[in-house]
Amino acid sequence: MKIKALKGFKDIVPGEVELWQYLEKTARNVFERFHFNEIRMPILEETELFARSIGEATDIVEKEMYTFVDKKITMRPEATASLLRAYIEHGLYVQKPVQRLFTIGPMFRHERPQKGRLRQFHQLDVEVLGSENPLVDAELMAMGALLFGELGINVSLELNSLGCPKCRPGYRAKLIRYIEDRLDSLCSDCKRRTATNPLRVLDCKVPGCREQIVDAPSIQEHLCDECSDHFTTVQSSLGQLGIEFQLNKFMVRGLDYYCRTTFEFITADLGSQAAVAAGGRYDGLIETLGGPKKSPGIGFAMGMERIVLLLQQQEENGVKPAEIDLFVAGLGEKAAQAGYGLTHTLRQKGLAVAMDHEGRSLKSQMKQANKAGARYALILGEDELTKGSGILRNMKDKDVEQQEILLAAGSIAEAIK
Ligand code: ATP
Ligand code: MG
C-alpha cells in the first residue's frame, strides 16, 4: 500500500519551491530594511503557553491544536506566543529596550483543509516588543503594505481598535445586550460565544449572523481617551506614510490577547480564505507570560500558502527555476573519469555544475543540460580528450561558435564567467 502525506499536510516540490524561496528572500530583504532581526523557536511548546496567551475560549485552543495530551505539549498553532516566551526566557528586553524580531516557519492547526487552508501552514511573523507608540503600529502596517507591493500582490488593509481592559468591558456589556435581543436568530456557535467571547459574534461568517449584527454598536465609538488618541494617531500616521486603509468595526480577530490596534490585509482573489496577513497590539501579554511589567507589543503574521497562491496567479512574477553554470557531458569511461574530478574542482571554485553518471546517450545528456537551464555545456569527445581538451558550447546563444578548451578548471571558469 502506498503511503501518502497526511490530509492538510503538503510537500513543496521543485517547480513550486522557487516561489517560496522568492517570497522568503523578498520578505527578509524588506524586514532588514526596517531593521528587524531573525529569531527561530522550536515547534513544540508547553500547552499552557498557548492556552494562557491565545485564550481558552478561542477556536484555536478549543478545537484546532495538535496536543500530545499525556505530555501536555502542543505543536505551535501560531508564532507570537513562542516568540514572546523566547523573548522573556532570554531577557532580550535587557539587551535592547525595543526589540524588532521576525521569524519564518510552520504552524499547525487541525482545521478543515481547503485551498489556502492547511493543517501545517507557514507564516512570516514580525513583532515589535517594548513600544507602545502608535507610530510603530503604522510603521508595521506600512512594512506589510510595502512587502505586498514589492511582491506585486493587491491587498487592502482593514483596521480596527479593540480598546483596552479599561474601555472594553463597558463595550462588551453593551454588545451582549444587543446580541441577546437577537439570540434566537444566531448560529449555535454564536449562541455559545455570547457567554464566552461575545466579540467573536461580530466576525461570524454565517450569513444569518451577519445580517443580525450589521447595526451592532461599534467599539470605535466606545474607546477611552487614551485608546481613542492612540487610534487617531495610528490613522494619521498611516496617512502620512501614504498607506490606504478602511475601518472595519467587525474585525475582532480570533485571539484573546489583542488590545487597541488590530488589522488584516485582505485579498479579493482567494475566495473565502481572504486574509493574507493579520495582527495587532497585545500590550498585556508579555506580563501575562511572566515577562517584565507593562511591556507593550505589536505584531502580525502573513500566511505564506495564500501568498504563494497569489504569486502563482500572476502571469509574470520573474521567478525562474534555479539555473546552473555548466553541464559536463561525455561518452565512455575516459570521459567519465576526466569529467568527474573536473566537475568537483569547478564546484569548489563556486560554479554550479551538473554531470550525468548513468552513461546515457550524448543526445539525452544535452537534453538534460537544456532542462537544467545550463548556461554552457562542456562536451568531452574522444578526439579532444586525447589532447586533454573538450568542446565548450554556449547554450543560451546559439550564434556563439563552440570552442575547443583545455580541461583545466581555471581556464574553464574564466571562459564561462
Ligand atoms: P482565518 O480567519 O483565515 O482562519 P486566522 O484569523 O485564523 O485566519 P491568524 O491566526 O491571524 O489567522 O494567522 C495569520 C495568517 O495566517 C492568516 O491571515 C492566514 O493568512 C494564515 N493562516 C491562518 N491559518 C491558516 C491555515 N490553516 N492555513 C493557511 N494559512 C493560514
Ligand atoms: Mg483560523
Short mmCIF file of C-alpha atoms and ligand atoms in Angstrom, two decimals:
data_model
loop_
_atom_site.label_atom_id
_atom_site.label_comp_id
_atom_site.label_asym_id
_atom_site.label_seq_id
_atom_site.Cartn_x
_atom_site.Cartn_y
_atom_site.Cartn_z
CA MET A 1 0.00 0.00 0.00
CA LYS A 2 1.26 3.40 -0.97
CA ILE A 3 1.78 5.78 1.92
CA LYS A 4 0.67 9.33 1.26
CA ALA A 5 1.15 12.63 3.09
CA LEU A 6 -1.44 13.37 5.77
CA LYS A 7 -4.55 15.34 4.85
CA GLY A 8 -3.79 19.05 5.17
CA PHE A 9 -0.03 18.46 5.08
CA LYS A 10 1.70 19.30 1.84
CA ASP A 11 5.03 18.76 0.14
CA ILE A 12 6.56 21.75 -1.57
CA VAL A 13 8.32 20.31 -4.60
CA PRO A 14 10.77 21.81 -7.13
CA GLY A 15 8.83 23.99 -9.54
CA GLU A 16 6.85 25.43 -6.63
CA VAL A 17 9.62 25.80 -4.08
CA GLU A 18 11.19 28.60 -6.14
CA LEU A 19 8.18 30.80 -5.36
CA TRP A 20 8.64 30.09 -1.65
CA GLN A 21 12.31 30.99 -1.88
CA TYR A 22 11.45 34.17 -3.76
CA LEU A 23 8.86 35.10 -1.12
CA GLU A 24 11.28 34.46 1.74
CA LYS A 25 14.07 36.38 0.06
CA THR A 26 11.87 39.38 -0.69
CA ALA A 27 10.47 39.36 2.86
CA ARG A 28 13.90 39.08 4.51
CA ASN A 29 15.10 41.97 2.41
CA VAL A 30 12.16 44.17 3.45
CA PHE A 31 12.45 43.15 7.13
CA GLU A 32 16.13 44.06 7.11
CA ARG A 33 15.37 47.47 5.66
CA PHE A 34 13.03 48.01 8.63
CA HIS A 35 15.79 46.87 10.99
CA PHE A 36 14.32 43.54 12.14
CA ASN A 37 16.40 40.62 13.42
CA GLU A 38 15.55 36.98 12.90
CA ILE A 39 14.69 34.61 15.75
CA ARG A 40 13.94 30.88 15.47
CA MET A 41 11.97 28.93 18.04
CA PRO A 42 11.16 25.23 18.49
CA ILE A 43 7.90 23.82 17.16
CA LEU A 44 6.83 22.12 20.38
CA GLU A 45 5.92 24.13 23.47
CA GLU A 46 4.06 23.53 26.70
CA THR A 47 0.33 23.52 26.02
CA GLU A 48 -0.11 26.02 28.84
CA LEU A 49 1.77 28.68 26.82
CA PHE A 50 -0.93 28.75 24.13
CA ALA A 51 -3.86 28.28 26.48
CA ARG A 52 -2.71 31.24 28.55
CA SER A 53 -1.89 33.60 25.67
CA ILE A 54 -4.30 32.78 22.84
CA GLY A 55 -7.14 32.17 25.31
CA GLU A 56 -9.23 29.14 26.31
CA ALA A 57 -12.37 30.36 24.54
CA THR A 58 -10.87 30.70 21.08
CA ASP A 59 -11.22 28.44 18.04
CA ILE A 60 -7.51 27.69 18.11
CA VAL A 61 -7.34 26.48 21.71
CA GLU A 62 -10.82 24.93 21.78
CA LYS A 63 -10.52 22.79 18.69
CA GLU A 64 -7.52 23.40 16.44
CA MET A 65 -4.42 22.49 18.43
CA TYR A 66 -2.28 19.39 17.94
CA THR A 67 -1.60 18.42 21.52
CA PHE A 68 0.18 15.41 23.00
CA VAL A 69 -2.25 15.15 25.87
CA ASP A 70 -0.11 12.82 28.01
CA LYS A 71 2.92 15.09 27.76
CA LYS A 72 0.99 18.39 27.95
CA ILE A 73 2.85 19.73 24.92
CA THR A 74 1.47 21.27 21.73
CA MET A 75 2.72 21.93 18.21
CA ARG A 76 2.65 25.68 17.90
CA PRO A 77 -0.51 26.95 16.18
CA GLU A 78 0.97 30.45 15.75
CA ALA A 79 4.26 32.20 16.38
CA THR A 80 3.60 35.10 18.75
CA ALA A 81 3.28 33.09 21.97
CA SER A 82 6.50 31.12 21.33
CA LEU A 83 8.36 34.24 20.27
CA LEU A 84 7.37 36.05 23.47
CA ARG A 85 8.28 33.00 25.54
CA ALA A 86 11.77 33.11 23.99
CA TYR A 87 11.98 36.90 24.40
CA ILE A 88 11.26 36.58 28.09
CA GLU A 89 13.38 33.47 28.64
CA HIS A 90 16.49 35.09 27.14
CA GLY A 91 15.88 38.51 28.67
CA LEU A 92 16.02 40.12 25.23
CA TYR A 93 14.43 43.24 26.71
CA VAL A 94 17.63 43.83 28.69
CA GLN A 95 19.76 43.95 25.53
CA LYS A 96 17.54 46.44 23.71
CA PRO A 97 14.61 48.42 25.07
CA VAL A 98 12.72 47.84 21.83
CA GLN A 99 13.20 44.53 20.03
CA ARG A 100 12.16 44.15 16.42
CA LEU A 101 12.02 40.45 15.60
CA PHE A 102 10.84 38.25 12.75
CA THR A 103 10.50 34.52 12.34
CA ILE A 104 9.56 32.21 9.46
CA GLY A 105 8.26 28.69 9.82
CA PRO A 106 5.50 26.09 10.00
CA MET A 107 2.43 26.31 12.26
CA PHE A 108 -0.10 23.56 12.97
CA ARG A 109 -3.88 23.76 13.28
CA HIS A 110 -6.37 20.95 13.00
CA GLU A 111 -8.97 22.57 10.77
CA ARG A 112 -10.77 21.56 7.60
CA PRO A 113 -8.26 21.68 4.73
CA GLN A 114 -9.26 23.85 1.76
CA LYS A 115 -7.50 25.94 -0.82
CA GLY A 116 -5.30 28.28 1.21
CA ARG A 117 -6.11 26.49 4.47
CA LEU A 118 -3.86 23.66 5.60
CA ARG A 119 -3.12 21.82 8.81
CA GLN A 120 0.59 22.51 8.51
CA PHE A 121 0.91 26.01 7.10
CA HIS A 122 3.66 28.60 7.17
CA GLN A 123 3.87 32.11 8.47
CA LEU A 124 6.17 35.07 8.14
CA ASP A 125 5.77 36.67 11.53
CA VAL A 126 7.02 40.05 12.75
CA GLU A 127 6.82 41.53 16.23
CA VAL A 128 7.91 44.81 17.82
CA LEU A 129 8.33 44.41 21.58
CA GLY A 130 8.72 47.22 24.08
CA SER A 131 7.00 50.11 22.34
CA GLU A 132 3.55 51.48 22.91
CA ASN A 133 3.93 54.19 20.33
CA PRO A 134 1.18 54.34 17.68
CA LEU A 135 3.83 55.33 15.13
CA VAL A 136 5.11 51.74 15.45
CA ASP A 137 1.64 50.37 14.65
CA ALA A 138 1.50 52.40 11.44
CA GLU A 139 5.12 51.61 10.58
CA LEU A 140 4.41 47.87 10.83
CA MET A 141 1.38 48.13 8.58
CA ALA A 142 3.42 50.20 6.15
CA MET A 143 6.04 47.44 6.12
CA GLY A 144 3.35 44.88 5.27
CA ALA A 145 1.99 47.12 2.52
CA LEU A 146 5.50 47.63 1.13
CA LEU A 147 6.17 43.89 1.04
CA PHE A 148 2.90 43.12 -0.73
CA GLY A 149 3.67 45.94 -3.16
CA GLU A 150 7.11 44.52 -3.94
CA LEU A 151 5.57 41.08 -4.49
CA GLY A 152 3.08 42.65 -6.89
CA ILE A 153 0.15 41.45 -4.78
CA ASN A 154 -3.01 43.51 -4.50
CA VAL A 155 -4.35 43.75 -0.95
CA SER A 156 -6.48 46.09 1.09
CA LEU A 157 -5.79 46.97 4.68
CA GLU A 158 -8.58 46.84 7.26
CA LEU A 159 -8.18 48.47 10.62
CA ASN A 160 -9.94 48.43 13.96
CA SER A 161 -9.24 49.13 17.61
CA LEU A 162 -10.30 46.70 20.33
CA GLY A 163 -9.78 49.14 23.17
CA CYS A 164 -8.15 48.10 26.42
CA PRO A 165 -9.13 46.50 29.75
CA LYS A 166 -10.38 49.92 30.81
CA CYS A 167 -12.85 50.57 27.99
CA ARG A 168 -13.62 47.15 26.52
CA PRO A 169 -15.74 45.77 29.41
CA GLY A 170 -18.25 48.61 29.02
CA TYR A 171 -18.48 48.00 25.30
CA ARG A 172 -18.69 44.24 25.85
CA ALA A 173 -21.68 44.64 28.16
CA LYS A 174 -23.44 46.84 25.63
CA LEU A 175 -22.70 44.35 22.84
CA ILE A 176 -24.05 41.46 24.92
CA ARG A 177 -27.30 43.36 25.42
CA TYR A 178 -27.50 43.94 21.65
CA ILE A 179 -26.78 40.28 20.89
CA GLU A 180 -29.20 38.93 23.49
CA ASP A 181 -32.09 40.70 21.78
CA ARG A 182 -31.26 38.72 18.62
CA LEU A 183 -30.04 35.49 20.16
CA ASP A 184 -32.73 33.27 18.59
CA SER A 185 -31.56 34.18 15.06
CA LEU A 186 -27.88 33.42 15.67
CA CYS A 187 -25.99 30.20 14.85
CA SER A 188 -25.23 27.74 17.65
CA ASP A 189 -21.55 28.81 17.75
CA CYS A 190 -22.58 32.43 18.30
CA LYS A 191 -25.11 31.46 20.97
CA ARG A 192 -22.26 29.83 22.85
CA ARG A 193 -19.84 32.70 22.11
CA THR A 194 -22.23 35.24 23.61
CA ALA A 195 -21.33 33.87 27.01
CA THR A 196 -17.65 33.07 26.45
CA ASN A 197 -16.35 35.54 23.86
CA PRO A 198 -19.13 37.84 22.63
CA LEU A 199 -16.88 39.96 20.39
CA ARG A 200 -16.38 36.89 18.21
CA VAL A 201 -20.04 37.12 17.19
CA LEU A 202 -19.03 40.21 15.20
CA ASP A 203 -16.80 38.25 12.82
CA CYS A 204 -19.00 35.18 12.41
CA LYS A 205 -19.08 34.19 8.74
CA VAL A 206 -22.61 32.70 8.81
CA PRO A 207 -24.82 34.97 6.61
CA GLY A 208 -27.74 34.86 9.09
CA CYS A 209 -25.49 36.12 11.89
CA ARG A 210 -24.00 38.82 9.68
CA GLU A 211 -27.45 40.14 8.97
CA GLN A 212 -28.20 40.35 12.66
CA ILE A 213 -25.12 42.30 13.63
CA VAL A 214 -24.95 44.97 10.90
CA ASP A 215 -26.12 47.64 13.30
CA ALA A 216 -24.21 46.38 16.33
CA PRO A 217 -22.58 49.09 18.40
CA SER A 218 -19.06 49.91 17.19
CA ILE A 219 -16.16 49.56 19.57
CA GLN A 220 -14.55 52.50 17.83
CA GLU A 221 -17.19 54.71 19.45
CA HIS A 222 -16.58 53.28 22.93
CA LEU A 223 -12.84 53.80 23.32
CA CYS A 224 -11.43 55.54 26.40
CA ASP A 225 -9.47 58.76 25.80
CA GLU A 226 -6.08 57.02 25.68
CA CYS A 227 -7.23 54.34 23.25
CA SER A 228 -9.02 56.92 21.16
CA ASP A 229 -5.89 59.11 20.93
CA HIS A 230 -3.81 56.07 20.04
CA PHE A 231 -6.24 55.07 17.30
CA THR A 232 -6.32 58.59 15.88
CA THR A 233 -2.53 58.77 15.69
CA VAL A 234 -2.34 55.34 14.03
CA GLN A 235 -4.67 56.60 11.32
CA SER A 236 -2.94 59.93 10.81
CA SER A 237 0.46 58.18 10.66
CA LEU A 238 -0.83 55.76 8.03
CA GLY A 239 -1.98 58.83 6.14
CA GLN A 240 1.44 60.42 6.47
CA LEU A 241 3.08 57.28 5.03
CA GLY A 242 0.56 57.15 2.18
CA ILE A 243 -0.98 53.83 3.26
CA GLU A 244 -4.62 53.38 2.34
CA PHE A 245 -6.92 51.59 4.79
CA GLN A 246 -10.56 51.01 5.66
CA LEU A 247 -12.01 50.99 9.14
CA ASN A 248 -13.80 47.74 9.94
CA LYS A 249 -15.74 47.63 13.20
CA PHE A 250 -16.45 43.91 12.74
CA MET A 251 -12.82 42.82 12.74
CA VAL A 252 -12.11 41.46 16.22
CA ARG A 253 -9.51 38.75 15.49
CA GLY A 254 -9.76 35.27 16.93
CA LEU A 255 -7.18 35.56 19.68
CA ASP A 256 -7.78 36.88 23.15
CA TYR A 257 -4.56 38.77 23.62
CA TYR A 258 -5.23 41.69 21.32
CA CYS A 259 -5.89 45.23 22.52
CA ARG A 260 -6.11 48.54 20.70
CA THR A 261 -4.91 48.25 17.09
CA THR A 262 -5.94 45.19 15.07
CA PHE A 263 -5.58 44.88 11.32
CA GLU A 264 -5.79 42.50 8.40
CA PHE A 265 -4.53 42.55 4.85
CA ILE A 266 -7.30 41.16 2.67
CA THR A 267 -7.29 39.84 -0.89
CA ALA A 268 -10.28 39.56 -3.20
CA ASP A 269 -8.61 36.79 -5.22
CA LEU A 270 -8.74 33.75 -2.91
CA GLY A 271 -12.43 33.21 -2.17
CA SER A 272 -13.21 32.76 1.49
CA GLN A 273 -9.53 32.48 2.52
CA ALA A 274 -9.34 36.27 2.19
CA ALA A 275 -6.92 37.20 4.98
CA VAL A 276 -3.31 37.05 3.82
CA ALA A 277 -1.92 38.71 6.91
CA ALA A 278 -3.30 39.66 10.28
CA GLY A 279 -2.16 41.06 13.56
CA GLY A 280 -2.48 43.61 16.27
CA ARG A 281 -1.31 45.02 19.54
CA TYR A 282 -1.06 42.93 22.73
CA ASP A 283 0.10 45.25 25.49
CA GLY A 284 -0.69 42.93 28.43
CA LEU A 285 0.60 39.68 27.01
CA ILE A 286 4.30 39.84 27.88
CA GLU A 287 3.42 40.44 31.52
CA THR A 288 0.83 37.63 31.47
CA LEU A 289 3.55 35.25 30.30
CA GLY A 290 5.84 36.20 33.17
CA GLY A 291 7.84 38.93 31.43
CA PRO A 292 8.53 42.45 32.67
CA LYS A 293 5.58 44.52 33.78
CA LYS A 294 3.92 46.97 31.41
CA SER A 295 5.73 45.67 28.31
CA PRO A 296 3.75 46.51 25.22
CA GLY A 297 4.00 44.72 21.91
CA ILE A 298 2.52 44.54 18.44
CA GLY A 299 2.94 42.15 15.54
CA PHE A 300 1.40 40.42 12.57
CA ALA A 301 1.67 37.17 10.67
CA MET A 302 1.46 36.61 6.93
CA GLY A 303 0.11 33.31 5.61
CA MET A 304 2.69 32.05 3.14
CA GLU A 305 0.48 29.45 1.39
CA ARG A 306 -2.02 32.15 0.49
CA ILE A 307 0.70 34.49 -0.76
CA VAL A 308 2.21 31.71 -2.89
CA LEU A 309 -1.25 31.01 -4.38
CA LEU A 310 -1.46 34.70 -5.32
CA LEU A 311 2.04 34.61 -6.81
CA GLN A 312 1.02 31.58 -8.87
CA GLN A 313 -1.93 33.56 -10.24
CA GLN A 314 0.40 36.26 -11.54
CA GLU A 315 1.40 35.88 -15.15
CA GLU A 316 4.85 37.31 -14.72
CA ASN A 317 6.46 37.26 -11.32
CA GLY A 318 10.03 36.93 -12.57
CA VAL A 319 10.58 33.70 -10.67
CA LYS A 320 12.55 31.17 -12.66
CA PRO A 321 13.85 27.80 -11.56
CA ALA A 322 17.47 27.88 -10.41
CA GLU A 323 19.87 27.56 -13.34
CA ILE A 324 23.31 26.02 -13.46
CA ASP A 325 26.50 27.36 -15.00
CA LEU A 326 27.74 24.26 -16.73
CA PHE A 327 26.69 20.75 -17.76
CA VAL A 328 29.56 18.33 -18.31
CA ALA A 329 28.60 15.79 -20.99
CA GLY A 330 30.61 12.87 -22.33
CA LEU A 331 30.58 9.28 -23.55
CA GLY A 332 32.55 6.34 -22.22
CA GLU A 333 34.87 5.56 -19.36
CA LYS A 334 37.58 8.08 -20.25
CA ALA A 335 35.14 10.99 -20.43
CA ALA A 336 33.55 9.95 -17.16
CA GLN A 337 36.96 9.85 -15.48
CA ALA A 338 38.00 13.28 -16.80
CA GLY A 339 34.64 14.89 -16.08
CA TYR A 340 34.23 13.56 -12.57
CA GLY A 341 37.22 15.32 -10.97
CA LEU A 342 36.85 18.42 -13.12
CA THR A 343 33.23 18.86 -12.03
CA HIS A 344 34.26 18.75 -8.38
CA THR A 345 37.08 21.28 -8.88
CA LEU A 346 34.71 23.69 -10.67
CA ARG A 347 32.19 23.34 -7.83
CA GLN A 348 34.98 24.16 -5.37
CA LYS A 349 35.55 27.29 -7.41
CA GLY A 350 31.95 28.34 -6.77
CA LEU A 351 30.29 27.25 -10.01
CA ALA A 352 27.01 25.31 -10.24
CA VAL A 353 27.85 22.24 -12.30
CA ALA A 354 25.93 19.07 -13.21
CA MET A 355 27.03 15.81 -14.80
CA ASP A 356 25.34 12.58 -15.85
CA HIS A 357 26.62 9.42 -14.12
CA GLU A 358 24.27 6.99 -15.80
CA GLY A 359 26.04 6.60 -19.15
CA ARG A 360 23.13 7.97 -21.17
CA SER A 361 23.47 8.96 -24.83
CA LEU A 362 25.00 12.31 -25.71
CA LYS A 363 21.63 13.45 -27.07
CA SER A 364 19.98 12.66 -23.73
CA GLN A 365 22.74 14.47 -21.85
CA MET A 366 22.26 17.61 -23.97
CA LYS A 367 18.52 17.42 -23.24
CA GLN A 368 19.31 17.28 -19.54
CA ALA A 369 21.60 20.30 -19.93
CA ASN A 370 18.79 22.28 -21.55
CA LYS A 371 16.29 21.26 -18.91
CA ALA A 372 18.68 22.31 -16.16
CA GLY A 373 18.96 25.72 -17.82
CA ALA A 374 22.72 25.29 -18.11
CA ARG A 375 24.48 28.38 -19.48
CA TYR A 376 27.23 26.24 -21.01
CA ALA A 377 27.87 22.62 -21.87
CA LEU A 378 31.31 21.04 -21.84
CA ILE A 379 31.39 18.12 -24.26
CA LEU A 380 34.10 15.55 -23.66
CA GLY A 381 34.59 14.00 -27.10
CA GLU A 382 37.11 11.18 -27.67
CA ASP A 383 39.33 13.15 -30.09
CA GLU A 384 39.62 16.20 -27.87
CA LEU A 385 40.15 14.08 -24.75
CA THR A 386 43.36 12.62 -26.16
CA LYS A 387 44.61 16.23 -26.45
CA GLY A 388 43.49 16.98 -22.88
CA SER A 389 40.72 19.30 -24.10
CA GLY A 390 36.94 19.44 -24.63
CA ILE A 391 34.32 21.48 -26.51
CA LEU A 392 32.66 24.38 -24.75
CA ARG A 393 29.24 25.32 -26.10
CA ASN A 394 27.21 28.39 -25.18
CA MET A 395 23.70 27.04 -24.53
CA LYS A 396 21.96 30.40 -24.34
CA ASP A 397 23.37 31.98 -27.51
CA LYS A 398 23.46 29.62 -30.47
CA ASP A 399 25.27 32.27 -32.58
CA VAL A 400 28.40 31.99 -30.49
CA GLU A 401 30.59 29.35 -32.07
CA GLN A 402 31.62 26.47 -29.84
CA GLN A 403 35.29 26.38 -28.95
CA GLU A 404 37.90 23.85 -28.01
CA ILE A 405 39.12 24.44 -24.49
CA LEU A 406 41.85 22.97 -22.28
CA LEU A 407 40.44 20.76 -19.50
CA ALA A 408 41.82 22.94 -16.74
CA ALA A 409 39.36 24.24 -14.15
CA GLY A 410 40.96 27.70 -14.20
CA SER A 411 40.57 28.28 -17.94
CA ILE A 412 37.00 26.86 -17.98
CA ALA A 413 35.93 29.04 -15.06
CA GLU A 414 37.43 32.05 -16.84
CA ALA A 415 35.71 31.25 -20.16
CA ILE A 416 32.19 30.96 -18.70
CA LYS A 417 32.45 33.77 -16.18
P1 ATP B 1 -8.63 32.65 9.16
O1 ATP B 1 -9.68 33.65 9.52
O2 ATP B 1 -8.40 32.58 7.68
O3 ATP B 1 -8.86 31.32 9.81
P2 ATP B 1 -6.92 33.36 11.32
O4 ATP B 1 -7.52 34.58 11.89
O5 ATP B 1 -7.16 32.06 11.99
O6 ATP B 1 -7.28 33.24 9.76
P3 ATP B 1 -4.26 34.14 12.16
O7 ATP B 1 -4.21 33.28 13.34
O8 ATP B 1 -4.44 35.57 12.32
O9 ATP B 1 -5.35 33.56 11.14
O10 ATP B 1 -2.97 33.86 11.24
C1 ATP B 1 -2.42 34.86 10.39
C2 ATP B 1 -2.45 34.43 8.95
O11 ATP B 1 -2.01 33.10 8.80
C3 ATP B 1 -3.84 34.42 8.33
O12 ATP B 1 -4.19 35.70 7.91
C4 ATP B 1 -3.66 33.48 7.19
O13 ATP B 1 -3.09 34.13 6.07
C5 ATP B 1 -2.68 32.48 7.72
N1 ATP B 1 -3.37 31.25 8.17
C6 ATP B 1 -4.03 31.04 9.33
N2 ATP B 1 -4.49 29.79 9.41
C7 ATP B 1 -4.09 29.16 8.25
C8 ATP B 1 -4.23 27.84 7.73
N3 ATP B 1 -4.86 26.89 8.41
N4 ATP B 1 -3.70 27.57 6.52
C9 ATP B 1 -3.04 28.51 5.82
N5 ATP B 1 -2.86 29.77 6.26
C10 ATP B 1 -3.38 30.11 7.46
MG MG B 2 -8.47 30.46 11.67
#
